[in-house]
PDB file of C-alpha atoms (C1' of nucleotides) in Angstrom:
ATOM      1  CA  MET F   1       0.000   0.000   0.000  1.00  0.00           C
ATOM      2  CA  PHE F   2       1.005   3.566  -0.466  1.00  0.00           C
ATOM      3  CA  THR F   3       2.538   4.476   2.776  1.00  0.00           C
ATOM      4  CA  GLY F   4       4.766   7.180   4.003  1.00  0.00           C
ATOM      5  CA  CYS F   5       2.607   9.850   2.513  1.00  0.00           C
ATOM      6  CA  ALA F   6       1.228  11.038   5.793  1.00  0.00           C
ATOM      7  CA  PRO F   7      -2.238  10.148   7.034  1.00  0.00           C
ATOM      8  CA  VAL F   8      -3.787   8.961   3.820  1.00  0.00           C
ATOM      9  CA  THR F   9      -7.182   7.923   4.965  1.00  0.00           C
ATOM     10  CA  ALA F  10      -7.797   5.513   2.131  1.00  0.00           C
ATOM     11  CA  PRO F  11      -4.678   3.536   1.348  1.00  0.00           C
ATOM     12  CA  ILE F  12      -4.498   1.786  -1.998  1.00  0.00           C
ATOM     13  CA  ARG F  13      -3.644  -1.804  -1.392  1.00  0.00           C
ATOM     14  CA  ILE F  14      -0.826  -2.451  -3.781  1.00  0.00           C
ATOM     15  CA  GLY F  15       0.833  -4.262  -0.957  1.00  0.00           C
ATOM     16  CA  ASP F  16      -1.647  -7.067  -0.911  1.00  0.00           C
ATOM     17  CA  LYS F  17      -0.907 -10.406  -2.415  1.00  0.00           C
ATOM     18  CA  TRP F  18      -2.451 -10.149  -5.873  1.00  0.00           C
ATOM     19  CA  THR F  19      -3.164  -6.593  -7.053  1.00  0.00           C
ATOM     20  CA  ALA F  20       0.253  -5.902  -8.528  1.00  0.00           C
ATOM     21  CA  LYS F  21       0.373  -9.264 -10.256  1.00  0.00           C
ATOM     22  CA  ILE F  22      -3.038  -8.704 -11.781  1.00  0.00           C
ATOM     23  CA  ILE F  23      -1.948  -5.348 -13.154  1.00  0.00           C
ATOM     24  CA  ARG F  24       1.013  -7.064 -14.758  1.00  0.00           C
ATOM     25  CA  CYS F  25      -1.240  -9.638 -16.342  1.00  0.00           C
ATOM     26  CA  LEU F  26      -3.420  -6.922 -17.808  1.00  0.00           C
ATOM     27  CA  GLN F  27      -0.789  -4.457 -18.897  1.00  0.00           C
ATOM     28  CA  ASP F  28      -0.522  -5.834 -22.419  1.00  0.00           C
ATOM     29  CA  GLY F  29      -4.212  -5.949 -23.108  1.00  0.00           C
ATOM     30  CA  PRO F  30      -7.575  -7.200 -21.877  1.00  0.00           C
ATOM     31  CA  ARG F  31      -7.907 -10.674 -20.458  1.00  0.00           C
ATOM     32  CA  ARG F  32     -10.781 -12.943 -19.576  1.00  0.00           C
ATOM     33  CA  PHE F  33     -11.388 -14.303 -16.115  1.00  0.00           C
ATOM     34  CA  SER F  34     -10.048 -17.731 -16.947  1.00  0.00           C
ATOM     35  CA  GLU F  35      -7.077 -16.277 -18.782  1.00  0.00           C
ATOM     36  CA  LEU F  36      -6.047 -14.512 -15.615  1.00  0.00           C
ATOM     37  CA  LYS F  37      -6.121 -17.658 -13.542  1.00  0.00           C
ATOM     38  CA  VAL F  38      -3.381 -19.284 -15.584  1.00  0.00           C
ATOM     39  CA  PRO F  39      -0.480 -16.905 -14.969  1.00  0.00           C
ATOM     40  CA  LEU F  40      -1.702 -16.212 -11.442  1.00  0.00           C
ATOM     41  CA  THR F  41      -0.792 -19.695 -10.415  1.00  0.00           C
ATOM     42  CA  GLY F  42      -2.625 -20.901  -7.377  1.00  0.00           C
ATOM     43  CA  ILE F  43      -5.213 -18.184  -7.112  1.00  0.00           C
ATOM     44  CA  THR F  44      -8.690 -19.443  -6.372  1.00  0.00           C
ATOM     45  CA  PRO F  45     -11.735 -18.080  -8.198  1.00  0.00           C
ATOM     46  CA  LYS F  46     -13.047 -16.579  -5.005  1.00  0.00           C
ATOM     47  CA  VAL F  47      -9.895 -14.589  -4.346  1.00  0.00           C
ATOM     48  CA  LEU F  48      -9.516 -13.559  -7.968  1.00  0.00           C
ATOM     49  CA  THR F  49     -13.075 -12.265  -7.959  1.00  0.00           C
ATOM     50  CA  GLU F  50     -12.525 -10.355  -4.753  1.00  0.00           C
ATOM     51  CA  SER F  51      -9.335  -8.786  -6.057  1.00  0.00           C
ATOM     52  CA  LEU F  52     -10.872  -7.786  -9.367  1.00  0.00           C
ATOM     53  CA  ARG F  53     -13.905  -6.314  -7.642  1.00  0.00           C
ATOM     54  CA  ALA F  54     -11.728  -4.210  -5.394  1.00  0.00           C
ATOM     55  CA  MET F  55      -9.713  -2.992  -8.346  1.00  0.00           C
ATOM     56  CA  GLU F  56     -12.858  -2.226 -10.271  1.00  0.00           C
ATOM     57  CA  ARG F  57     -14.185  -0.332  -7.301  1.00  0.00           C
ATOM     58  CA  ASP F  58     -11.006   1.752  -7.189  1.00  0.00           C
ATOM     59  CA  GLY F  59     -11.179   2.487 -10.895  1.00  0.00           C
ATOM     60  CA  LEU F  60      -8.089   0.454 -11.773  1.00  0.00           C
ATOM     61  CA  VAL F  61      -9.813  -2.014 -14.074  1.00  0.00           C
ATOM     62  CA  THR F  62     -12.995  -2.196 -16.067  1.00  0.00           C
ATOM     63  CA  ARG F  63     -15.213  -5.234 -16.311  1.00  0.00           C
ATOM     64  CA  THR F  64     -17.130  -5.915 -19.495  1.00  0.00           C
ATOM     65  CA  ALA F  65     -19.579  -8.781 -19.679  1.00  0.00           C
ATOM     66  CA  HIS F  66     -20.435  -9.973 -23.165  1.00  0.00           C
ATOM     67  CA  PRO F  67     -23.816 -11.665 -22.941  1.00  0.00           C
ATOM     68  CA  GLY F  68     -24.299 -15.139 -24.359  1.00  0.00           C
ATOM     69  CA  ILE F  69     -23.606 -18.704 -23.460  1.00  0.00           C
ATOM     70  CA  PRO F  70     -20.987 -19.545 -22.496  1.00  0.00           C
ATOM     71  CA  PRO F  71     -20.485 -16.221 -20.723  1.00  0.00           C
ATOM     72  CA  LYS F  72     -17.536 -14.063 -21.628  1.00  0.00           C
ATOM     73  CA  VAL F  73     -16.222 -11.437 -19.283  1.00  0.00           C
ATOM     74  CA  VAL F  74     -13.280  -9.257 -20.127  1.00  0.00           C
ATOM     75  CA  TYR F  75     -11.145  -7.305 -17.711  1.00  0.00           C
ATOM     76  CA  GLU F  76      -9.076  -4.402 -18.879  1.00  0.00           C
ATOM     77  CA  LEU F  77      -6.779  -1.892 -17.275  1.00  0.00           C
ATOM     78  CA  ALA F  78      -8.447   1.486 -16.898  1.00  0.00           C
ATOM     79  CA  PRO F  79      -6.266   4.575 -17.449  1.00  0.00           C
ATOM     80  CA  LEU F  80      -5.806   4.792 -13.705  1.00  0.00           C
ATOM     81  CA  GLY F  81      -4.564   1.238 -13.607  1.00  0.00           C
ATOM     82  CA  HIS F  82      -2.251   1.857 -16.522  1.00  0.00           C
ATOM     83  CA  SER F  83      -0.709   4.766 -14.712  1.00  0.00           C
ATOM     84  CA  LEU F  84       0.472   2.304 -12.098  1.00  0.00           C
ATOM     85  CA  VAL F  85       2.574   0.317 -14.524  1.00  0.00           C
ATOM     86  CA  GLY F  86       5.384   2.848 -14.398  1.00  0.00           C
ATOM     87  CA  PRO F  87       5.699   2.885 -10.608  1.00  0.00           C
ATOM     88  CA  LEU F  88       5.463  -0.891 -10.626  1.00  0.00           C
ATOM     89  CA  ASP F  89       8.346  -1.056 -13.084  1.00  0.00           C
ATOM     90  CA  THR F  90      10.346   1.147 -10.759  1.00  0.00           C
ATOM     91  CA  MET F  91       9.838  -1.233  -7.884  1.00  0.00           C
ATOM     92  CA  CYS F  92      10.608  -4.215 -10.066  1.00  0.00           C
ATOM     93  CA  ALA F  93      13.807  -2.650 -11.258  1.00  0.00           C
ATOM     94  CA  TRP F  94      14.852  -2.070  -7.675  1.00  0.00           C
ATOM     95  CA  SER F  95      14.044  -5.635  -6.808  1.00  0.00           C
ATOM     96  CA  ARG F  96      15.959  -7.089  -9.687  1.00  0.00           C
ATOM     97  CA  ALA F  97      18.937  -4.881  -8.963  1.00  0.00           C
ATOM     98  CA  ASN F  98      19.057  -5.433  -5.213  1.00  0.00           C
ATOM     99  CA  LEU F  99      17.620  -8.815  -4.443  1.00  0.00           C
ATOM    100  CA  PRO F 100      21.053 -10.445  -4.437  1.00  0.00           C
ATOM    101  CA  GLN F 101      22.207  -7.978  -1.810  1.00  0.00           C
ATOM    102  CA  VAL F 102      19.188  -8.660   0.339  1.00  0.00           C
ATOM    103  CA  LEU F 103      19.766 -12.370   0.070  1.00  0.00           C
ATOM    104  CA  SER F 104      23.399 -12.138   1.045  1.00  0.00           C
ATOM    105  CA  ALA F 105      22.495  -9.776   3.881  1.00  0.00           C
ATOM    106  CA  ARG F 106      20.178 -12.449   5.190  1.00  0.00           C
ATOM    107  CA  GLU F 107      22.844 -15.078   5.001  1.00  0.00           C
ATOM    108  CA  SER F 108      25.420 -13.060   6.867  1.00  0.00           C
ATOM    109  CA  TYR F 109      22.744 -12.192   9.424  1.00  0.00           C
ATOM    110  CA  GLU F 110      21.985 -15.853   9.916  1.00  0.00           C
ATOM    111  CA  SER F 111      25.566 -16.916  10.431  1.00  0.00           C
ATOM    112  CA  ARG F 112      26.199 -14.626  13.329  1.00  0.00           C
TER     113      ARG F 112
ATOM    114  CA  MET N   1       6.122  -6.664  -1.590  1.00  0.00           C
ATOM    115  CA  PHE N   2       7.850  -6.687  -4.912  1.00  0.00           C
ATOM    116  CA  THR N   3       5.492  -8.578  -7.064  1.00  0.00           C
ATOM    117  CA  GLY N   4       5.059  -9.028 -10.731  1.00  0.00           C
ATOM    118  CA  CYS N   5       8.699  -9.833 -11.202  1.00  0.00           C
ATOM    119  CA  ALA N   6       8.129 -13.487 -11.807  1.00  0.00           C
ATOM    120  CA  PRO N   7       8.797 -16.124  -9.169  1.00  0.00           C
ATOM    121  CA  VAL N   8      10.990 -14.174  -6.822  1.00  0.00           C
ATOM    122  CA  THR N   9      11.594 -16.685  -4.125  1.00  0.00           C
ATOM    123  CA  ALA N  10      12.311 -14.167  -1.414  1.00  0.00           C
ATOM    124  CA  PRO N  11       9.982 -11.209  -1.718  1.00  0.00           C
ATOM    125  CA  ILE N  12      10.907  -8.041   0.113  1.00  0.00           C
ATOM    126  CA  ARG N  13       8.000  -7.064   2.237  1.00  0.00           C
ATOM    127  CA  ILE N  14       7.526  -3.449   1.384  1.00  0.00           C
ATOM    128  CA  GLY N  15       3.842  -4.181   1.272  1.00  0.00           C
ATOM    129  CA  ASP N  16       3.570  -4.836   4.949  1.00  0.00           C
ATOM    130  CA  LYS N  17       2.186  -2.314   7.309  1.00  0.00           C
ATOM    131  CA  TRP N  18       5.263  -0.566   8.635  1.00  0.00           C
ATOM    132  CA  THR N  19       8.415  -1.035   6.551  1.00  0.00           C
ATOM    133  CA  ALA N  20       7.825   1.836   4.154  1.00  0.00           C
ATOM    134  CA  LYS N  21       6.897   4.203   6.943  1.00  0.00           C
ATOM    135  CA  ILE N  22      10.006   3.310   8.891  1.00  0.00           C
ATOM    136  CA  ILE N  23      12.167   4.036   5.868  1.00  0.00           C
ATOM    137  CA  ARG N  24      10.527   7.437   5.612  1.00  0.00           C
ATOM    138  CA  CYS N  25      11.257   8.119   9.266  1.00  0.00           C
ATOM    139  CA  LEU N  26      14.906   7.275   8.759  1.00  0.00           C
ATOM    140  CA  GLN N  27      15.543   8.903   5.426  1.00  0.00           C
ATOM    141  CA  ASP N  28      16.742  12.186   6.892  1.00  0.00           C
ATOM    142  CA  GLY N  29      19.121  10.677   9.377  1.00  0.00           C
ATOM    143  CA  PRO N  30      19.494   8.192  12.201  1.00  0.00           C
ATOM    144  CA  ARG N  31      16.818   7.886  14.849  1.00  0.00           C
ATOM    145  CA  ARG N  32      16.550   6.237  18.207  1.00  0.00           C
ATOM    146  CA  PHE N  33      14.001   3.595  19.068  1.00  0.00           C
ATOM    147  CA  SER N  34      11.794   5.965  21.001  1.00  0.00           C
ATOM    148  CA  GLU N  35      12.112   8.640  18.349  1.00  0.00           C
ATOM    149  CA  LEU N  36      10.651   6.250  15.833  1.00  0.00           C
ATOM    150  CA  LYS N  37       7.632   5.482  17.949  1.00  0.00           C
ATOM    151  CA  VAL N  38       6.425   9.072  17.830  1.00  0.00           C
ATOM    152  CA  PRO N  39       5.816   9.561  14.111  1.00  0.00           C
ATOM    153  CA  LEU N  40       4.743   5.923  13.759  1.00  0.00           C
ATOM    154  CA  THR N  41       1.597   6.620  15.671  1.00  0.00           C
ATOM    155  CA  GLY N  42       0.052   3.567  17.194  1.00  0.00           C
ATOM    156  CA  ILE N  43       2.898   1.135  16.678  1.00  0.00           C
ATOM    157  CA  THR N  44       3.629  -1.031  19.697  1.00  0.00           C
ATOM    158  CA  PRO N  45       7.191  -1.700  20.840  1.00  0.00           C
ATOM    159  CA  LYS N  46       6.861  -5.346  19.966  1.00  0.00           C
ATOM    160  CA  VAL N  47       5.870  -4.659  16.383  1.00  0.00           C
ATOM    161  CA  LEU N  48       8.455  -1.921  15.966  1.00  0.00           C
ATOM    162  CA  THR N  49      11.143  -4.283  17.182  1.00  0.00           C
ATOM    163  CA  GLU N  50       9.998  -7.013  14.830  1.00  0.00           C
ATOM    164  CA  SER N  51       9.942  -4.659  11.870  1.00  0.00           C
ATOM    165  CA  LEU N  52      13.343  -3.228  12.653  1.00  0.00           C
ATOM    166  CA  ARG N  53      14.841  -6.683  13.094  1.00  0.00           C
ATOM    167  CA  ALA N  54      13.480  -7.804   9.736  1.00  0.00           C
ATOM    168  CA  MET N  55      14.872  -4.718   8.055  1.00  0.00           C
ATOM    169  CA  GLU N  56      18.208  -5.216   9.731  1.00  0.00           C
ATOM    170  CA  ARG N  57      18.223  -8.797   8.587  1.00  0.00           C
ATOM    171  CA  ASP N  58      17.607  -7.685   5.013  1.00  0.00           C
ATOM    172  CA  GLY N  59      20.352  -5.112   5.177  1.00  0.00           C
ATOM    173  CA  LEU N  60      18.029  -2.107   4.975  1.00  0.00           C
ATOM    174  CA  VAL N  61      18.965  -0.607   8.327  1.00  0.00           C
ATOM    175  CA  THR N  62      21.818  -0.784  10.758  1.00  0.00           C
ATOM    176  CA  ARG N  63      21.442  -0.986  14.501  1.00  0.00           C
ATOM    177  CA  THR N  64      24.026   0.604  16.739  1.00  0.00           C
ATOM    178  CA  ALA N  65      23.857   0.189  20.496  1.00  0.00           C
ATOM    179  CA  HIS N  66      25.732   2.761  22.536  1.00  0.00           C
ATOM    180  CA  PRO N  67      26.478   1.182  25.870  1.00  0.00           C
ATOM    181  CA  GLY N  68      25.618   2.960  29.098  1.00  0.00           C
ATOM    182  CA  ILE N  69      22.653   3.702  31.234  1.00  0.00           C
ATOM    183  CA  PRO N  70      20.137   4.659  30.087  1.00  0.00           C
ATOM    184  CA  PRO N  71      20.675   2.620  26.938  1.00  0.00           C
ATOM    185  CA  LYS N  72      20.863   4.364  23.607  1.00  0.00           C
ATOM    186  CA  VAL N  73      20.230   2.520  20.381  1.00  0.00           C
ATOM    187  CA  VAL N  74      20.381   4.215  17.027  1.00  0.00           C
ATOM    188  CA  TYR N  75      18.865   2.978  13.805  1.00  0.00           C
ATOM    189  CA  GLU N  76      20.095   4.218  10.491  1.00  0.00           C
ATOM    190  CA  LEU N  77      19.310   3.552   6.879  1.00  0.00           C
ATOM    191  CA  ALA N  78      21.946   1.369   5.246  1.00  0.00           C
ATOM    192  CA  PRO N  79      22.844   2.147   1.618  1.00  0.00           C
ATOM    193  CA  LEU N  80      20.444  -0.562   0.535  1.00  0.00           C
ATOM    194  CA  GLY N  81      17.667   1.074   2.495  1.00  0.00           C
ATOM    195  CA  HIS N  82      18.517   4.455   1.079  1.00  0.00           C
ATOM    196  CA  SER N  83      18.216   3.089  -2.426  1.00  0.00           C
ATOM    197  CA  LEU N  84      14.564   2.432  -1.681  1.00  0.00           C
ATOM    198  CA  VAL N  85      13.759   6.076  -1.043  1.00  0.00           C
ATOM    199  CA  GLY N  86      13.570   6.853  -4.741  1.00  0.00           C
ATOM    200  CA  PRO N  87      11.115   4.077  -5.596  1.00  0.00           C
ATOM    201  CA  LEU N  88       9.111   5.023  -2.541  1.00  0.00           C
ATOM    202  CA  ASP N  89       8.919   8.590  -3.770  1.00  0.00           C
ATOM    203  CA  THR N  90       7.630   7.313  -7.073  1.00  0.00           C
ATOM    204  CA  MET N  91       4.821   5.465  -5.377  1.00  0.00           C
ATOM    205  CA  CYS N  92       4.049   8.443  -3.186  1.00  0.00           C
ATOM    206  CA  ALA N  93       3.882  10.736  -6.154  1.00  0.00           C
ATOM    207  CA  TRP N  94       1.440   8.390  -7.823  1.00  0.00           C
ATOM    208  CA  SER N  95      -0.642   8.259  -4.699  1.00  0.00           C
ATOM    209  CA  ARG N  96      -0.770  11.994  -4.261  1.00  0.00           C
ATOM    210  CA  ALA N  97      -1.622  12.502  -7.895  1.00  0.00           C
ATOM    211  CA  ASN N  98      -4.277   9.822  -8.150  1.00  0.00           C
ATOM    212  CA  LEU N  99      -5.860   9.377  -4.780  1.00  0.00           C
ATOM    213  CA  PRO N 100      -8.688  11.794  -5.596  1.00  0.00           C
ATOM    214  CA  GLN N 101      -9.539   9.717  -8.642  1.00  0.00           C
ATOM    215  CA  VAL N 102      -9.570   6.537  -6.633  1.00  0.00           C
ATOM    216  CA  LEU N 103     -11.808   8.111  -4.062  1.00  0.00           C
ATOM    217  CA  SER N 104     -14.279   9.374  -6.612  1.00  0.00           C
ATOM    218  CA  ALA N 105     -14.194   6.013  -8.368  1.00  0.00           C
ATOM    219  CA  ARG N 106     -15.206   4.431  -5.092  1.00  0.00           C
ATOM    220  CA  GLU N 107     -18.051   6.830  -4.630  1.00  0.00           C
ATOM    221  CA  SER N 108     -19.499   6.296  -8.074  1.00  0.00           C
ATOM    222  CA  TYR N 109     -19.109   2.556  -7.535  1.00  0.00           C
ATOM    223  CA  GLU N 110     -21.031   2.777  -4.320  1.00  0.00           C
ATOM    224  CA  SER N 111     -23.945   4.741  -5.737  1.00  0.00           C
ATOM    225  CA  ARG N 112     -24.826   2.159  -8.312  1.00  0.00           C
TER     226      ARG N 112
ATOM    227  C1'  DC X   1      15.359   3.740  27.411  1.00  0.00           C
ATOM    228  C1'  DA X   2      14.830  -0.151  24.710  1.00  0.00           C
ATOM    229  C1'  DG X   3      13.177  -3.556  24.539  1.00  0.00           C
ATOM    230  C1'  DT X   4      10.660  -8.916  26.179  1.00  0.00           C
ATOM    231  C1'  DA X   5       6.949 -11.712  27.387  1.00  0.00           C
ATOM    232  C1'  DT X   6       2.098 -13.168  26.853  1.00  0.00           C
ATOM    233  C1'  DC X   7      -2.122 -13.371  25.242  1.00  0.00           C
ATOM    234  C1'  DC X   8      -5.405 -12.617  21.779  1.00  0.00           C
ATOM    235  C1'  DC X   9      -8.044 -11.331  17.644  1.00  0.00           C
ATOM    236  C1'  DC X  10      -9.152 -10.359  13.027  1.00  0.00           C
ATOM    237  C1'  DC X  11      -9.265 -11.194   8.290  1.00  0.00           C
ATOM    238  C1'  DG X  12      -6.762 -12.030   4.011  1.00  0.00           C
ATOM    239  C1'  DG X  13      -6.503 -15.785   1.761  1.00  0.00           C
ATOM    240  C1'  DG X  14      -6.983 -20.902   0.688  1.00  0.00           C
ATOM    241  C1'  DA X  15      -9.835 -25.525  -0.196  1.00  0.00           C
ATOM    242  C1'  DT X  16     -13.690 -27.453  -1.903  1.00  0.00           C
ATOM    243  C1'  DA X  17     -18.065 -27.814  -3.899  1.00  0.00           C
ATOM    244  C1'  DC X  18     -21.843 -26.055  -6.434  1.00  0.00           C
ATOM    245  C1'  DT X  19     -24.593 -23.101 -10.245  1.00  0.00           C
ATOM    246  C1'  DG X  20     -26.787 -19.905 -14.011  1.00  0.00           C
TER     247       DG X  20
ATOM    248  C1'  DC Y   1     -17.274 -19.965 -18.442  1.00  0.00           C
ATOM    249  C1'  DA Y   2     -17.473 -17.107 -14.656  1.00  0.00           C
ATOM    250  C1'  DG Y   3     -18.383 -16.950 -10.996  1.00  0.00           C
ATOM    251  C1'  DT Y   4     -21.029 -18.090  -5.568  1.00  0.00           C
ATOM    252  C1'  DA Y   5     -21.362 -20.352  -1.299  1.00  0.00           C
ATOM    253  C1'  DT Y   6     -19.171 -22.327   2.879  1.00  0.00           C
ATOM    254  C1'  DC Y   7     -15.938 -23.449   5.845  1.00  0.00           C
ATOM    255  C1'  DC Y   8     -11.571 -22.854   7.679  1.00  0.00           C
ATOM    256  C1'  DC Y   9      -6.725 -21.593   9.037  1.00  0.00           C
ATOM    257  C1'  DG Y  10      -2.373 -18.988  10.034  1.00  0.00           C
ATOM    258  C1'  DG Y  11       0.018 -15.282  11.312  1.00  0.00           C
ATOM    259  C1'  DG Y  12       0.583 -10.335  11.135  1.00  0.00           C
ATOM    260  C1'  DG Y  13      -0.373  -7.228  14.170  1.00  0.00           C
ATOM    261  C1'  DG Y  14      -2.449  -5.147  18.529  1.00  0.00           C
ATOM    262  C1'  DA Y  15      -2.998  -4.673  24.014  1.00  0.00           C
ATOM    263  C1'  DT Y  16      -0.949  -4.934  28.166  1.00  0.00           C
ATOM    264  C1'  DA Y  17       2.426  -5.708  31.528  1.00  0.00           C
ATOM    265  C1'  DC Y  18       7.055  -6.393  32.921  1.00  0.00           C
ATOM    266  C1'  DT Y  19      12.574  -5.828  33.002  1.00  0.00           C
ATOM    267  C1'  DG Y  20      17.898  -5.028  32.563  1.00  0.00           C
TER     268       DG Y  20
END
DNA sequence: CAGTATCCCCCGGGATACTG
DNA sequence: CAGTATCCCGGGGGATACTG
C-alpha cells in the first residue's frame, strides 16, 4: 500500500498479495477471467473475484460482460490502472537490482 | 512486496504495514528507538522491534547500540535502504496525484 | 530507554463444492 | 465460463504488563 505519505485515509492496497500481479497480467491488453487464472498460479476463483472487484471499485480495471452462453467477461486496465505500470516497473527494477544484496544480507545475518 | 517480477523466491516485504513508513522516518538521518515510535503513531514496541529486526536482517537498516545507562540505540538507513527512497517517492507521487480519482471512483461505484 | 513476554483477535486468503 | 457459497486456518499485528 502507499505508505509514508502522511495520514492517507484511504490507502491503496498495492501491498496485498495479488493486485500488482493482476496489473502485470493486464498491462498488455484485456484478459478474460479464466485467462487470468493461468499466470496467477494458485489463485482461487473466489480470491480472484474479490481482487478484481476491489480494483474495479477503485477504478483500476474495467469489467465488461459480453452476454451469451458460455459467458464471456473481459477485464481491462483502466487509465488509472495503466498509470500504475510505471511505478510498478520502478519497484521491479529495484528488486531485480538489489535482491542479491538482500539475500546475502540475510545469510550473513543468519551466520552470526 | 515486490510482485510481478516473476517467481521471486524471497519477496521483500515493502507491502507490509510498517516497513515503508520506517524508511521514511529514517531517510533524513538516524533515529533512536523511542524517536521512531512518535511519528509511527500507534505502533507497539513489539511490532516496531519485529519490523526493525526484519529490516536489519535484510540489510536495509543498521542498529548501533551505545552502551551505558540509560541505553541508547540508534537505527540508520543502510545504503540498501537508502536506495529504496527513490522508488518510494515514485509510489508516493502516484498516490498523491491519483488518490482523488480513486476516491471518486469508489463513490461512483457505491452509488450504483 | 529499549526492549521482552504473553495473550489474543481479526481477516486475508486458501480448499472445496456447487450453479446460471 | 465465470463466478457463488461455505468453511476454515495462520500469522501479522495489537494490548498490556514487565525488566535489565
